[in-house]
Amino acid sequence: DAGVIQSPRHEVTEMGQEVTLRCKPISGHDYLFWYRQTMMRGLELLIYFNNNVPIDDSGMPEDRFSAKMPNASFSTLKIQPSEPRDSAVYFCASTHRRGTDTQYFGPGTRLTVL
Amino acid sequence: KNQVEQSPQSLIILEGKNCTLQCNYTVSPFSNLRWYKQDTGRGPVSLTIMTFSENTKSNGRYTATLDADTKQSSLHITASQLSDSASYICVVSGWGSGNTGKLIFGQGTTLQVKP
């Protein structure tokens, strides 16, 4: 398996533009997670899905952020409109089952909002 | 307040030496504790996962310990190698919404191994 795939790897955009990040989880994994990492705040869980259904979105910072998982092999994280403070590395991770199963992270998308 | 604190913030050691990273948490109720290694520019990679009943778990030269009574964990690296240079993140899972539980992240310890 190729592991968790994220695209793009780097994104530079201007404030106010819409940004869409993409993730393909490992085949057969039932859980998908979106994280954000910054120097100031470290790693933060934004939202996670189980069987394509959003379970906990309490980490989503505000209404400008939205996430979807239309099928088991694809998820998006959208920011509209983007702001400079959204600049961070966004990771997607997946795991097969709950609890103590290992989460496998993608390589991340480095987002810069000018 | 649920928190995970790691120490030291950064550490420099010579190749071949051992080191120990610390993680203290106040997450309650506790479900499990994970250590991740994150190389620069890469996503975190899981090293160990421990539940309440586990005191120690090894993964090669990495050994994690857990004291659920004092709410402390340590990650010991034996015979360090240059490739151990990375950030090490402690993550504690408490019982929360859904089945996965709320994940509380430490700020990480940055380890640099010098030749």
Short mmCIF file of C-alpha atoms in Angstrom, two decimals:
data_model
loop_
_atom_site.label_atom_id
_atom_site.label_comp_id
_atom_site.label_asym_id
_atom_site.label_seq_id
_atom_site.Cartn_x
_atom_site.Cartn_y
_atom_site.Cartn_z
CA ASP A 1 0.00 0.00 0.00
CA ALA A 2 1.20 3.53 -0.75
CA GLY A 3 0.21 4.83 2.66
CA VAL A 4 -1.88 7.92 3.26
CA ILE A 5 -1.69 10.26 0.28
CA GLN A 6 -2.16 14.00 0.57
CA SER A 7 -2.25 16.71 -2.07
CA PRO A 8 -0.99 19.23 -2.70
CA ARG A 9 2.23 18.97 -0.70
CA HIS A 10 2.63 22.74 -0.71
CA GLU A 11 0.05 25.47 -1.22
CA VAL A 12 0.61 29.20 -1.31
CA THR A 13 -2.43 31.40 -1.60
CA GLU A 14 -3.58 34.90 -0.88
CA MET A 15 -5.84 35.90 1.95
CA GLY A 16 -9.49 35.51 1.06
CA GLN A 17 -8.99 32.68 -1.41
CA GLU A 18 -10.54 29.26 -1.05
CA VAL A 19 -8.18 26.40 -0.27
CA THR A 20 -8.96 22.71 -0.65
CA LEU A 21 -6.73 20.02 0.79
CA ARG A 22 -7.12 16.41 -0.27
CA CYS A 23 -6.51 13.07 1.40
CA LYS A 24 -6.66 9.44 0.35
CA PRO A 25 -6.55 7.12 3.38
CA ILE A 26 -5.07 3.66 3.47
CA SER A 27 -7.45 1.18 1.87
CA GLY A 28 -9.59 -0.63 4.42
CA HIS A 29 -9.14 1.93 7.18
CA ASP A 30 -12.41 2.96 8.80
CA TYR A 31 -11.20 6.13 10.52
CA LEU A 32 -9.81 9.29 8.98
CA PHE A 33 -8.40 12.24 10.90
CA TRP A 34 -7.44 15.79 9.95
CA TYR A 35 -4.76 17.53 12.03
CA ARG A 36 -3.11 20.93 11.96
CA GLN A 37 0.42 21.61 13.18
CA THR A 38 1.97 24.97 13.97
CA MET A 39 5.03 26.01 15.92
CA MET A 40 2.89 27.82 18.47
CA ARG A 41 0.18 25.25 19.07
CA GLY A 42 1.80 21.97 18.05
CA LEU A 43 -0.42 19.22 16.68
CA GLU A 44 -4.18 19.71 16.94
CA LEU A 45 -6.97 17.34 15.94
CA LEU A 46 -9.48 19.19 13.77
CA ILE A 47 -12.03 16.52 12.89
CA TYR A 48 -12.34 12.79 12.40
CA PHE A 49 -14.59 10.48 10.43
CA ASN A 50 -15.73 6.92 11.00
CA ASN A 51 -17.06 5.08 7.95
CA ASN A 52 -17.27 8.42 6.09
CA VAL A 53 -19.39 10.03 8.83
CA PRO A 54 -18.01 13.00 10.80
CA ILE A 55 -17.86 11.98 14.46
CA ASP A 56 -16.12 14.84 16.27
CA ASP A 57 -15.53 18.24 14.70
CA SER A 58 -14.98 20.10 17.96
CA GLY A 59 -11.42 20.93 16.90
CA MET A 60 -12.47 22.80 13.77
CA PRO A 61 -11.45 26.39 14.55
CA GLU A 62 -14.39 28.20 12.94
CA ASP A 63 -17.01 28.12 10.24
CA ARG A 64 -14.47 28.94 7.60
CA PHE A 65 -13.27 25.35 7.90
CA SER A 66 -15.26 22.44 6.52
CA ALA A 67 -14.44 18.79 5.86
CA LYS A 68 -16.13 16.13 3.81
CA MET A 69 -15.66 12.45 3.14
CA PRO A 70 -17.84 11.51 0.17
CA ASN A 71 -16.50 7.95 0.06
CA ALA A 72 -14.11 5.63 1.86
CA SER A 73 -11.13 6.60 -0.27
CA PHE A 74 -11.31 10.39 -0.34
CA SER A 75 -11.64 13.33 2.00
CA THR A 76 -11.27 17.09 1.66
CA LEU A 77 -10.58 19.90 4.08
CA LYS A 78 -11.70 23.28 2.78
CA ILE A 79 -10.91 26.73 4.10
CA GLN A 80 -13.02 29.57 2.76
CA PRO A 81 -12.01 32.35 3.00
CA SER A 82 -8.42 31.68 4.02
CA GLU A 83 -6.54 33.95 6.44
CA PRO A 84 -2.81 34.30 7.22
CA ARG A 85 -3.32 32.65 10.62
CA ASP A 86 -4.40 29.48 8.82
CA SER A 87 -0.81 28.99 7.67
CA ALA A 88 0.26 25.61 9.01
CA VAL A 89 0.99 22.04 8.04
CA TYR A 90 -2.17 20.00 7.68
CA PHE A 91 -1.93 16.26 8.19
CA CYS A 92 -4.35 13.52 7.33
CA ALA A 93 -4.18 10.19 9.15
CA SER A 94 -6.10 6.94 9.02
CA THR A 95 -6.52 3.86 11.15
CA HIS A 96 -8.40 0.61 10.90
CA ARG A 97 -10.14 0.50 14.25
CA ARG A 98 -10.67 2.61 17.31
CA GLY A 99 -8.75 2.74 20.53
CA THR A 100 -5.15 1.61 20.46
CA ASP A 101 -4.71 1.02 16.76
CA THR A 102 -1.83 2.87 15.15
CA GLN A 103 -2.70 5.98 13.20
CA TYR A 104 -0.81 6.32 9.94
CA PHE A 105 -0.06 9.88 8.92
CA GLY A 106 0.31 11.31 5.47
CA PRO A 107 3.23 13.57 4.49
CA GLY A 108 1.21 16.71 5.15
CA THR A 109 0.28 19.81 3.17
CA ARG A 110 2.20 22.96 4.00
CA LEU A 111 -0.20 25.87 3.60
CA THR A 112 0.97 29.46 3.41
CA VAL A 113 -1.62 32.21 3.30
CA LEU A 114 -0.15 35.57 2.33
CA LYS B 1 -7.84 20.84 32.55
CA ASN B 2 -6.53 18.04 30.33
CA GLN B 3 -2.89 18.71 29.56
CA VAL B 4 0.22 16.91 28.35
CA GLU B 5 3.58 18.40 29.18
CA GLN B 6 6.86 17.19 27.78
CA SER B 7 10.40 17.81 28.92
CA PRO B 8 12.93 18.80 27.99
CA GLN B 9 11.81 21.05 25.15
CA SER B 10 15.01 20.25 23.29
CA LEU B 11 17.99 17.99 23.79
CA ILE B 12 21.38 17.52 22.16
CA ILE B 13 23.32 14.30 22.68
CA LEU B 14 26.30 12.57 21.11
CA GLU B 15 25.83 9.58 18.86
CA GLY B 16 25.89 6.33 20.80
CA LYS B 17 24.64 7.86 24.05
CA ASN B 18 21.33 7.05 25.73
CA CYS B 19 18.65 9.59 26.57
CA THR B 20 15.26 9.77 28.25
CA LEU B 21 12.35 12.01 27.33
CA GLN B 22 9.59 12.78 29.82
CA CYS B 23 5.84 13.18 29.48
CA ASN B 24 3.50 14.22 32.32
CA TYR B 25 -0.23 14.32 31.81
CA THR B 26 -3.37 15.33 33.64
CA VAL B 27 -5.84 13.70 31.24
CA SER B 28 -8.62 11.91 33.05
CA PRO B 29 -10.11 9.42 32.57
CA PHE B 30 -7.15 7.88 30.81
CA SER B 31 -7.38 5.52 27.86
CA ASN B 32 -3.94 5.18 26.30
CA LEU B 33 -0.66 6.98 25.72
CA ARG B 34 1.26 7.12 22.46
CA TRP B 35 4.74 8.22 21.51
CA TYR B 36 5.32 9.50 17.98
CA LYS B 37 8.53 10.32 16.16
CA GLN B 38 8.36 13.13 13.63
CA ASP B 39 11.24 13.76 11.25
CA THR B 40 11.56 17.27 9.84
CA GLY B 41 9.11 17.77 6.99
CA ARG B 42 7.39 14.43 7.51
CA GLY B 43 4.27 13.18 9.24
CA PRO B 44 4.46 11.62 12.72
CA VAL B 45 5.20 7.91 12.94
CA SER B 46 3.92 5.82 15.82
CA LEU B 47 6.57 4.31 18.12
CA THR B 48 4.53 2.83 20.96
CA ILE B 49 1.00 2.72 22.30
CA MET B 50 0.32 1.81 25.93
CA THR B 51 -2.91 1.27 27.80
CA PHE B 52 -3.55 1.70 31.50
CA SER B 53 -2.40 -1.81 32.37
CA GLU B 54 0.92 -1.67 30.52
CA ASN B 55 4.04 -0.46 32.30
CA THR B 56 6.56 -0.78 29.52
CA LYS B 57 6.69 -1.33 25.79
CA SER B 58 9.66 -1.55 23.46
CA ASN B 59 10.15 -0.90 19.79
CA GLY B 60 13.74 -1.64 18.86
CA ARG B 61 16.00 0.85 20.63
CA TYR B 62 12.96 2.75 21.91
CA THR B 63 11.46 1.79 25.27
CA ALA B 64 8.44 3.57 26.71
CA THR B 65 7.35 3.32 30.32
CA LEU B 66 4.08 4.34 31.89
CA ASP B 67 3.18 5.00 35.51
CA ALA B 68 -0.57 5.52 35.52
CA ASP B 69 -0.56 6.35 39.23
CA THR B 70 1.76 9.32 38.91
CA LYS B 71 0.57 10.04 35.35
CA GLN B 72 4.05 9.99 33.94
CA SER B 73 5.61 8.37 30.91
CA SER B 74 9.13 8.26 29.60
CA LEU B 75 10.70 7.34 26.29
CA HIS B 76 14.19 5.91 26.56
CA ILE B 77 16.41 5.79 23.49
CA THR B 78 19.36 3.43 23.67
CA ALA B 79 22.58 3.78 21.70
CA SER B 80 21.36 6.82 19.80
CA GLN B 81 21.95 7.17 16.08
CA LEU B 82 22.02 10.22 13.85
CA SER B 83 18.67 9.11 12.41
CA ASP B 84 17.10 9.53 15.84
CA SER B 85 17.27 13.29 15.35
CA ALA B 86 13.61 14.28 15.27
CA SER B 87 10.75 15.60 17.36
CA TYR B 88 9.13 13.17 19.76
CA ILE B 89 5.51 13.79 20.59
CA CYS B 90 3.56 12.33 23.51
CA VAL B 91 -0.17 11.94 22.92
CA VAL B 92 -2.67 10.94 25.58
CA SER B 93 -6.13 9.67 24.78
CA GLY B 94 -8.95 10.21 27.22
CA TRP B 95 -12.49 8.99 26.90
CA GLY B 96 -14.43 11.41 24.76
CA SER B 97 -17.00 11.59 22.06
CA GLY B 98 -17.08 8.79 19.53
CA ASN B 99 -15.02 5.66 19.90
CA THR B 100 -11.54 7.03 19.46
CA GLY B 101 -11.44 9.29 22.48
CA LYS B 102 -10.14 12.81 22.82
CA LEU B 103 -6.48 13.13 21.88
CA ILE B 104 -4.37 15.56 23.91
CA PHE B 105 -0.99 16.39 22.36
CA GLY B 106 2.24 17.42 24.02
CA GLN B 107 4.35 20.13 22.45
CA GLY B 108 7.12 17.67 21.68
CA THR B 109 10.80 17.29 22.49
CA THR B 110 13.28 18.08 19.74
CA LEU B 111 16.23 15.71 19.85
CA GLN B 112 19.45 16.34 17.99
CA VAL B 113 22.05 13.60 17.81
CA LYS B 114 25.51 14.80 16.91
CA PRO B 115 28.38 12.68 15.58
#
